[in-house]
Every structure is written in C-alpha cells, then in structure tokens.
Coordinates of C-alpha atoms in Angstrom, one line a residue:
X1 CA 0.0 0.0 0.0
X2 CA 1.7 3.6 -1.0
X3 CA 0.4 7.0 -0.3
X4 CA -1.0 9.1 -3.8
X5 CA 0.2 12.8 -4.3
X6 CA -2.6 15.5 -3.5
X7 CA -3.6 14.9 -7.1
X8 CA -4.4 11.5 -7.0
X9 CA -7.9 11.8 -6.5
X10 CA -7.9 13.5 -10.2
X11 CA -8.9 10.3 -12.1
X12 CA -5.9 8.9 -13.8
X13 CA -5.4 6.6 -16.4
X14 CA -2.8 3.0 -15.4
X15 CA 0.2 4.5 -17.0
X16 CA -0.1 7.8 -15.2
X17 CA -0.1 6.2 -11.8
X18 CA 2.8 4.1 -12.4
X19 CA 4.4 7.1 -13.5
X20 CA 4.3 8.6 -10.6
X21 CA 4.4 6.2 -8.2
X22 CA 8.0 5.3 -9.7
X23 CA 8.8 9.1 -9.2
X24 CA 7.8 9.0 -6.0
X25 CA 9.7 6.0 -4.0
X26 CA 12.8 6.2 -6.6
X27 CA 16.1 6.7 -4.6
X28 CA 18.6 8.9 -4.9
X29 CA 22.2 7.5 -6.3
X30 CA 24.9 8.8 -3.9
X31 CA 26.2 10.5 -6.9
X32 CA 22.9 12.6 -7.3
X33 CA 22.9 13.7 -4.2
X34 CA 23.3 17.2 -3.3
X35 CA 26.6 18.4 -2.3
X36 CA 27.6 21.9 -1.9
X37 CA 30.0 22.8 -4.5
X38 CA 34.1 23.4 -3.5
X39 CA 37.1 25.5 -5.2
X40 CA 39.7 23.7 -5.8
X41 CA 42.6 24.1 -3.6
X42 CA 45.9 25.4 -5.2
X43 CA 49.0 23.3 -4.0
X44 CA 51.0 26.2 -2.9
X45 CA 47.9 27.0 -0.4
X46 CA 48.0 23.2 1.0
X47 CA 51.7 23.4 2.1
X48 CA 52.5 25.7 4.9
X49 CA 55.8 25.2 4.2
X50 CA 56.7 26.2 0.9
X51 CA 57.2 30.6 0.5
X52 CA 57.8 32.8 -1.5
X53 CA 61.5 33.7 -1.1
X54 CA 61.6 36.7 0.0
X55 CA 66.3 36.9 -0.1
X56 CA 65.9 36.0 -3.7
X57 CA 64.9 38.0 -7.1
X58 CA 61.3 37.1 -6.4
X59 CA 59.6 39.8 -4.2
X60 CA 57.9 38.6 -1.0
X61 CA 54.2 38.3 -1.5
X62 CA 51.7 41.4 -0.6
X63 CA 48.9 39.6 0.0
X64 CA 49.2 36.6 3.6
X65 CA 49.0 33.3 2.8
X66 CA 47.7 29.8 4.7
X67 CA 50.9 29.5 6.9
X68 CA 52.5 32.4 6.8
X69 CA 52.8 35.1 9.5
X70 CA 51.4 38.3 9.7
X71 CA 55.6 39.3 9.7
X72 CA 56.5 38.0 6.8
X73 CA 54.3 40.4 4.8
X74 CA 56.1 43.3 3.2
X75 CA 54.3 46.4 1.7
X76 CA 56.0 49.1 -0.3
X77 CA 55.6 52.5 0.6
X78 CA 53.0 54.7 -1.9
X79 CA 54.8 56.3 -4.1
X80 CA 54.8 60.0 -4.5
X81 CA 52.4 62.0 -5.1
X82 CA 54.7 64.5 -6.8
X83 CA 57.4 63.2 -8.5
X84 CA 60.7 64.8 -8.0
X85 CA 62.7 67.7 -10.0
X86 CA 64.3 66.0 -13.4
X87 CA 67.9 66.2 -12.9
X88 CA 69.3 65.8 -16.5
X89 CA 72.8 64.4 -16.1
X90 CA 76.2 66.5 -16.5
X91 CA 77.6 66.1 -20.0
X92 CA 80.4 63.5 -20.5
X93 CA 81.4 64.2 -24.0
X94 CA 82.4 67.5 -25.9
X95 CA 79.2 67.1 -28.5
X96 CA 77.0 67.2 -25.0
X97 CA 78.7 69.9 -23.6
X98 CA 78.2 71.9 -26.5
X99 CA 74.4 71.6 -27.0
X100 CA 74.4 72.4 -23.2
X101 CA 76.4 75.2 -23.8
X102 CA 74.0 76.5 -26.8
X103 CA 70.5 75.9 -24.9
X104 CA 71.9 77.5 -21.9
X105 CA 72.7 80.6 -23.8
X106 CA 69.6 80.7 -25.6
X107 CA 67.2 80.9 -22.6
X108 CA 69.2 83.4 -21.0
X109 CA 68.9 85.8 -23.8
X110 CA 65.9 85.0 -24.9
X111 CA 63.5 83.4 -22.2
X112 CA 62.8 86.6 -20.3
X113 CA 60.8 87.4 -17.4
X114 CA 57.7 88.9 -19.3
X115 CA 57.2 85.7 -21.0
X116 CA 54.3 83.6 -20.4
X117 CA 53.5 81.2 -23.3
X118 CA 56.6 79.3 -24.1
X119 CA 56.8 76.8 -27.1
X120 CA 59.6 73.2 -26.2
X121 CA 60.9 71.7 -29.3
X122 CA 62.1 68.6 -29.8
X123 CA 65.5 66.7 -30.0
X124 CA 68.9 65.8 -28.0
X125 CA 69.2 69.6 -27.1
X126 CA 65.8 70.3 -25.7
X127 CA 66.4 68.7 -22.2
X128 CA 69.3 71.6 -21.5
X129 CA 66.6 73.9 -22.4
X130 CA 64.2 72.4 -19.8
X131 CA 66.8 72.7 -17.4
X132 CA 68.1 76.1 -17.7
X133 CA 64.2 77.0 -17.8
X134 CA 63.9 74.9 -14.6
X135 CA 66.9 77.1 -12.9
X136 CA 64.9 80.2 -13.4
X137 CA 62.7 80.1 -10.4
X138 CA 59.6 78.7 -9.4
X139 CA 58.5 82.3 -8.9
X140 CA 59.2 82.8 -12.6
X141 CA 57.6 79.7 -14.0
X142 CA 54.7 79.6 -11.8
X143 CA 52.5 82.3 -14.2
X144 CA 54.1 80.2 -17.7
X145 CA 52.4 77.6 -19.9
X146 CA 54.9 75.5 -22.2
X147 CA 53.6 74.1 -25.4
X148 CA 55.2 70.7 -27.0
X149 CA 56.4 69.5 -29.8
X150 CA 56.0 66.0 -29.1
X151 CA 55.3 63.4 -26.8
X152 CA 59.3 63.8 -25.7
X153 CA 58.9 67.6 -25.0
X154 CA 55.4 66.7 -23.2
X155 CA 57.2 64.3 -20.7
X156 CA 60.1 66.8 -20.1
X157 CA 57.5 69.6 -19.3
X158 CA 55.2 67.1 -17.2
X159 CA 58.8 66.3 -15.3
X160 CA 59.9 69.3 -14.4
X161 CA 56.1 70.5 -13.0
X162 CA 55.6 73.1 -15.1
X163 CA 52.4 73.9 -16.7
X164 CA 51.3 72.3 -19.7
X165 CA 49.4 73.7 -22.1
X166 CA 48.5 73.2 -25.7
X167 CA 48.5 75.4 -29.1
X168 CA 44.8 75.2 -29.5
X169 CA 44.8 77.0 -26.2
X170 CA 47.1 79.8 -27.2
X171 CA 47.7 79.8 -30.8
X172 CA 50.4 82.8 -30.0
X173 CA 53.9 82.3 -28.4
X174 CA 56.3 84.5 -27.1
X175 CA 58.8 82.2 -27.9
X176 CA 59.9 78.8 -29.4
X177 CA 63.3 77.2 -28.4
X178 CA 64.0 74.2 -30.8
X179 CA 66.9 72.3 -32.1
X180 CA 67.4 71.2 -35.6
X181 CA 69.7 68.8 -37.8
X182 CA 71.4 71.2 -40.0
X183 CA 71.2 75.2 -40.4
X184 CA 72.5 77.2 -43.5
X185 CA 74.3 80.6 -43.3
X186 CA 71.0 82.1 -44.1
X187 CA 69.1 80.4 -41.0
X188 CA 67.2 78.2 -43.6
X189 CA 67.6 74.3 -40.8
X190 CA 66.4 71.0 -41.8
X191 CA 64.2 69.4 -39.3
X192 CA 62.5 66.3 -38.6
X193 CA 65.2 63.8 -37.8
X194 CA 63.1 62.8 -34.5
X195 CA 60.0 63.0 -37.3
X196 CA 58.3 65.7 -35.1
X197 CA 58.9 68.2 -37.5
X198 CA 54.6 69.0 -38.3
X199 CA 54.0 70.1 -34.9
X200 CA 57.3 71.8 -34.5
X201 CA 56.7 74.2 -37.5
X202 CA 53.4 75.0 -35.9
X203 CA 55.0 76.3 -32.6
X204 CA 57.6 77.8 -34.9
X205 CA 55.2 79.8 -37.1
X206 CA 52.8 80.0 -33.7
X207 CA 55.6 82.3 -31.7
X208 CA 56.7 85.7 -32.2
X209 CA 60.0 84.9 -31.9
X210 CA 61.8 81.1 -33.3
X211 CA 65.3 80.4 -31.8
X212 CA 67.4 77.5 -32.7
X213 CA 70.1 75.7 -30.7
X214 CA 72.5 73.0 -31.7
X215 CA 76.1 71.7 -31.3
X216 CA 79.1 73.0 -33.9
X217 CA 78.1 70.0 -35.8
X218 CA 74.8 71.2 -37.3
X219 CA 76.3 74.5 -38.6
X220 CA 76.7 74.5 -42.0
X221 CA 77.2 77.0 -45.4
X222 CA 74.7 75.0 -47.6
X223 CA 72.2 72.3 -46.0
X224 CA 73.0 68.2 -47.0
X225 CA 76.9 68.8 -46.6
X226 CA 76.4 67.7 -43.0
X227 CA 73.2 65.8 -42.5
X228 CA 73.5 63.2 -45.1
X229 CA 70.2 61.2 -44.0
X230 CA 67.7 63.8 -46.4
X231 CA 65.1 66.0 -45.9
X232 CA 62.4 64.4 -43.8
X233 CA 59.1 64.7 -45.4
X234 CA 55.7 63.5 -43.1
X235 CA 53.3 61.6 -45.8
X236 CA 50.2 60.0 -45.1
X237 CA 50.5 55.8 -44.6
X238 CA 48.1 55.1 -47.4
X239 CA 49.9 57.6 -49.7
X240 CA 54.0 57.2 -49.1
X241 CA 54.1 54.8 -52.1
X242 CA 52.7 57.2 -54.5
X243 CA 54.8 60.2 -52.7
X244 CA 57.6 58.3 -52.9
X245 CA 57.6 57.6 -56.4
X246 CA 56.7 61.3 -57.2
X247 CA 59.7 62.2 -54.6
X248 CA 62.0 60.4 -57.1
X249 CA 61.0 62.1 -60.0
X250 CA 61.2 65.3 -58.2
X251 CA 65.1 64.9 -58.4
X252 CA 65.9 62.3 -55.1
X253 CA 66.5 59.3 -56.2
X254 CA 67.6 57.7 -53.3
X255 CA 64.6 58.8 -51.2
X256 CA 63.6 55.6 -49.0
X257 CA 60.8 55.2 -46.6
X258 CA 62.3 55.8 -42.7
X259 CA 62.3 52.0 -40.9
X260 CA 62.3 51.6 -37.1
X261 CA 64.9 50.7 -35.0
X262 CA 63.3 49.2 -32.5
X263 CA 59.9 48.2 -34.2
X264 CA 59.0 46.2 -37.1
X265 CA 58.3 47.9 -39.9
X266 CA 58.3 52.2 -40.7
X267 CA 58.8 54.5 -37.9
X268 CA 55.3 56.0 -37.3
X269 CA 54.8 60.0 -36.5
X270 CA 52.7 61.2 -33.4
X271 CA 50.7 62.1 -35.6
X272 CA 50.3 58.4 -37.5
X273 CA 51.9 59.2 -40.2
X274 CA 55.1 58.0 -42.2
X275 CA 58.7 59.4 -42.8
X276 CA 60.2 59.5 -46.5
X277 CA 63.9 61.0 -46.4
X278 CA 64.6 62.4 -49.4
X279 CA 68.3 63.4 -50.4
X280 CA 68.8 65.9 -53.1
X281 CA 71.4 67.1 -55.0
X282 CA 74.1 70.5 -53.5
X283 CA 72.4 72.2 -56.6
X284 CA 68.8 71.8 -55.3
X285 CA 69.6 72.4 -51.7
X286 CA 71.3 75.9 -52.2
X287 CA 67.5 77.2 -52.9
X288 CA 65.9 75.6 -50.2
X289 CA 62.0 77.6 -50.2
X290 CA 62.0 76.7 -54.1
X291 CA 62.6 72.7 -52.9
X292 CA 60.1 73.7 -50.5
X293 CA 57.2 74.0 -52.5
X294 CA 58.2 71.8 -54.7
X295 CA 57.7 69.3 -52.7
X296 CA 54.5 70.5 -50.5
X297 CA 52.8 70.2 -53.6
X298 CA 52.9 67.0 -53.8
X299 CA 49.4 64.9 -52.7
X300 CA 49.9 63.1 -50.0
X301 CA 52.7 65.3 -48.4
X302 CA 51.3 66.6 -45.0
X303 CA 54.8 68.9 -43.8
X304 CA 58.3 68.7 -45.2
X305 CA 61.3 69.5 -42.8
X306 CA 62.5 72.6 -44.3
X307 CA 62.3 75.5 -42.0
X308 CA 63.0 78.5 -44.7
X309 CA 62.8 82.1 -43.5
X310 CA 61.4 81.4 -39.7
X311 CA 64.5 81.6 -37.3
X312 CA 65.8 84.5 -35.7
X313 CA 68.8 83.5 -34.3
X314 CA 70.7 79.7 -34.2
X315 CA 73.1 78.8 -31.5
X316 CA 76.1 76.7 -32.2
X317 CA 77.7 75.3 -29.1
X318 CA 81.1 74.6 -29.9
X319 CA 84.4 72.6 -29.0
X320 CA 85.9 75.4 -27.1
X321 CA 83.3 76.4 -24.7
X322 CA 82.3 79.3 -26.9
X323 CA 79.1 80.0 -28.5
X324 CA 78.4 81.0 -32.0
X325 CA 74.8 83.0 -32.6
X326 CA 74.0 83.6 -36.2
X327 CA 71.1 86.1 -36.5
X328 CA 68.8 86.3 -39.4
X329 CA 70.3 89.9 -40.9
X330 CA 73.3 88.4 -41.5
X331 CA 75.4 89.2 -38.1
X332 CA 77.7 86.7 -36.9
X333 CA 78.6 86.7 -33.2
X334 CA 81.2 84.6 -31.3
X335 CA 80.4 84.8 -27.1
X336 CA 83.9 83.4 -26.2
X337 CA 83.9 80.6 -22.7
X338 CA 84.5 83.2 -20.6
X339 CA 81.0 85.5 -21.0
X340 CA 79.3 82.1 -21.4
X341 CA 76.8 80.7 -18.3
X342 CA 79.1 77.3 -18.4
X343 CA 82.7 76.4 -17.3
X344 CA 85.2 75.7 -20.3
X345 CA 85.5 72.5 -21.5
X346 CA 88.7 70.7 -19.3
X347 CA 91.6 71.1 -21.6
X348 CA 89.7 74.0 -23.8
X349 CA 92.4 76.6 -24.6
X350 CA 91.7 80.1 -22.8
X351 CA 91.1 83.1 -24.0
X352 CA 94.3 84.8 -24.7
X353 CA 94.7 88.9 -24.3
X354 CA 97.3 91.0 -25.3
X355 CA 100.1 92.6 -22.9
X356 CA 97.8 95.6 -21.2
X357 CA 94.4 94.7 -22.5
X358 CA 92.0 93.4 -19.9
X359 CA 89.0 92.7 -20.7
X360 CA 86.1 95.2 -19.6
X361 CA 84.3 92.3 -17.2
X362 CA 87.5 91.4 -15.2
X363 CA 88.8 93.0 -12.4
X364 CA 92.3 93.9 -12.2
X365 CA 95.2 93.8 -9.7
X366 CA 98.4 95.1 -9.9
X367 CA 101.3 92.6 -8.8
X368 CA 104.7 93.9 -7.6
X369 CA 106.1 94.8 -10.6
X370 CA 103.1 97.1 -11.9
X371 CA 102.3 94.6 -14.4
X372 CA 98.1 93.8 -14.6
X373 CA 96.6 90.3 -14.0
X374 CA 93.3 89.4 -14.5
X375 CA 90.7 87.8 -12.1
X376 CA 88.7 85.4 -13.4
X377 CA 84.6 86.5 -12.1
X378 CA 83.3 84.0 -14.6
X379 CA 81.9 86.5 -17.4
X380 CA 84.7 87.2 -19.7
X381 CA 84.1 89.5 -22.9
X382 CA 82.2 89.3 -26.0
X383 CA 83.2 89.7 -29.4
X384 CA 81.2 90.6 -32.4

C-alpha cells in the first residue's frame, strides 16, 4: 500500500499512476545527491611550508598566505604624489657639452621674465633647455604655460612641474626654443630627424620669436653637406608609395621610406603618419623655399622639414666652450667661454689677451712689478 500525491484523487489513467508512483519512491544515487560545490585548492595553499623567497629576485608576496605570518608580509611605501625635480645628467662628452652650452645661452637671452607662453621643441638639445628654464625660479615659471612638440617635450614639461598647455589653447607664443639637424648661413635648418617636425613648424610659425640651438656640428654654409640622411618629409600611410615615387622624380632618387629601429616595420609619427627621407642634389639644396614647394605640392605630403625664413637667431655650441649666434640679418657673433653661463670644457684653450688689455668684465690687480693680471669672475668679454 503507497500514499498518492494531493492529485491523486484527479482520475488517472494505469500508466499515469505508475508514472508517478516510480517518481515518488525512486532513490537517490549517492552520486545525485546534493553536495555543496568546492574551489579547488591550489597546492601552494596546501603546504604551509613552501614561501615565497623573500632573499631572492622574487619579491615577497603582498597579500598573507595559509601558513604564513602576519611578519613575513612586506608592503611598499605609496609612491609620491609629486614626482621629484628631473635632474638631466652632466655632459660627458664634448658634443654634450656643446648643445648644453647652446641651450643654456639661448634661454638666457631669450626666455625673459615677461614671457608667459613658451613653445619646447624637440631633440637631444631640448632637455638643457628644460633645465636652464627649470633654474629660473619657481616664482618665474609659476604664471608660464609651455607648449610641446612631441610626446618627448610633453614628458620633459610634465617632469619638471611646469604647466602644460597646448596650441589650440594659445595659438600665440612669445617664444619657441627648438633644435634642428642642419642650419645654413641664411638660418634656412632641416628638421625632422626625430619625425616631429609637423608640430614643430606650428609652434615655430605660432611664436613671435623662433630660436634655434645646436652643437658646432649642425652649422653648416649649404644644408646636406652635414646631415647626409635627407630632408624628412611627413606623408600620409596610405599615400608614401605614391609620394615616394613622385619624390624620385622630383630629383631624389635615393629617397627611402624611414624604418624603425626598435619596431618592425616604418617609424610612425605622433601624428600616425610615415617618414620619406629624401636626399637631393648641393644644386637643389642651395635654394631651399623653391625645394620647398616643390615638394609640398605633392598629394599626400602633410609637412616637409625645411624650416625657410622662420628663425631668428641659431646657436652653435662649440668645441671650445664658446658660443656662435647667427642672427637672421646676417650678423655673426662669437660669445667666447668666458661670458658664457658654463665652465670651459677641461683642456679647452683660454682666452688669450694681449700685454695691457684686460678685458672690460674682469677686475684687475696690480702685482709687484706694476704689471696687470686678471681675475677670473666667470663673465669674460664678448666679441662681435
């Protein structure tokens, strides 16, 4: 005798009620049974004994572990909020020393206090100029915003905590330091070996007054005869092969699509766009605005890296510790080691005077014998 369900006194046909009486007394397998479900346990969890080393390369665990004491744990400090003051390192070699030398000048002349919108370049010279800018003063810098060039000059502005700002913000600048690859006798540079050379034009044209610095290296009577890599010229990806081809037939026949270094494939701008450098005949380079044009013209191009007619003064750093400034009306001045804001290179030659002329920033002194010796205050004279 079994008990129905509630149901059962529905009338129900023979196959119904065994149905359900079968569903009724049926027992549950031990496998069907219902068991509360359980993470597996990882081994290292199951054995108190085994670590993580905490004397070896691997750093000790952050988080406790089964077995492991509350003394074992080892948290790192939060980092800074703030990071702390870039400190670029002190040149080593003659060609650093120089482009220090150059950028130092430059902002000294022509970073002055009434400035407020300041445009960074880019390139190997650009950190001095971020230094000596740094060495003004917070009191100075607090009021500026610097523009960049690049992602390079962004991170050097962001570093030194100093306010970042952006062209679309203040489409006029008081001033634009910015290296370059090669400058001419007339100022005319080539630009865009670092393949920033679109967004340094902007700040270039943006600022009321463009100043390039460089070491002894990049001065030059004619551009190519010292950069032999070619004119960089910025071309849109789906266009370089066309531009290239058209690039060739413009009179560069050795004009090759930049590769990486360090990537596979072509170097790509911040702006997502390719490099063609483009070398062209002494001929073609002596009229540099003509090659210019020339080459803008061409569909696809988006900038080419021929600065003509926009600088008003280049600095050379040179071998000696002195500086030479070429302005754009043609004057050529030499500021010899001694008026400069950096010590002579160890084993430069000094500045040599004759018998009874002392220059007009030294002090003098009489020894014994009348005769006049000069005292180093670390200015020196300047010749033009």
């Amino acid at each position: 005798m079994f008990l129905l369900p509630r149901f059962a006194h529905r009338p129900l046909c023979s196959t119904r009620r065994l149905h359900l009486y079968k569903r009724c007394t049926r027992v549950r397998s031990p496998r069907e049974s219902v068991q509360p479900s359980k993470m597996p346990i990882p081994p290292a969890i199951l054995t108190p004994d085994l670590q993580t080393p905490s004397e070896s390369v691997y750093p000790s665990p952050l988080r406790q572990t089964l077995g492991q004491s509350v003394s074992l744990l080892k948290t790192g400090s939060p980092p800074a909020l703030i990071p702390p003051h870039p400190k670029v390192p002190p040149p080593t070699t003659v060609i650093e020393a120089s482009k220090r030398l150059a950028a130092w000048t430059a902002v000294d002349r022509h970073v002055l206090p009434e400035y407020k919108v300041i445009g960074i370049g880019s390139g190997s010279t650009v950190p001095y100029v971020v230094e000596r800018i740094v060495s003004q003063g917070l009191a100075r810098n607090k009021d500026r915003v610097f523009i960049p060039t690049s992602f390079q000059s962004k991170e050097l502005i962001v570093s030194a905590q100093l306010l970042l700002g952006d062209v679309d913000q203040y489409p006029v600048i008081d001033v634009t330091i910015d290296g370059a690859d090669e400058v001419d006798e007339t100022l005319n540079c080539i630009k865009g070996g670092g393949a920033c050379h679109l967004r340094e034009k902007v700040l270039a044209e943006a600022a009321d007054t463009f100043i390039v610095v460089a070491d002894y290296r990049k001065n030059s009577d004619v551009l190519g005869k010292n950069f032999k890599q070619g004119v960089p010229i910025e071309v849109a990806q789906f266009a370089y092969a066309k531009v290239l081809q058209n690039v060739h037939l413009v009179g560069s026949p050795g004009a090759t699509l930049r590769m990486a270094k360090s990537k596979a494939g072509p170097v790509v701008t911040d702006n997502g766009n390719f490099v063609i450098d483009a070398p062209f005949p002494e001929e073609m380079m002596r009229d540099p605005y003509t090659l210019l044009t020339r080459i803008k013209m061409l569909t696809g191009v988006v900038e080419v890296g021929l600065f003509c007619h926009m600088a008003k003064a280049a600095y050379f750093g040179n071998q000696d510790g002195s500086v030479t400034v070429k302005w754009h009306d043609g004057r050529i001045e030499s500021v010899d080691s001694g008026n400069s804001p950096l010590p002579p290179p160890i084993g430069a030659p000094q500045p040599q005077y004759p018998i009874g002329d002392v220059s007009p920033l030294s002090s003098k002194k009489e020894g014994p014998n009348d005769d006049v010796k000069e005292i180093a205050n670390g200015l020196g004279s300047v010749k033009i």
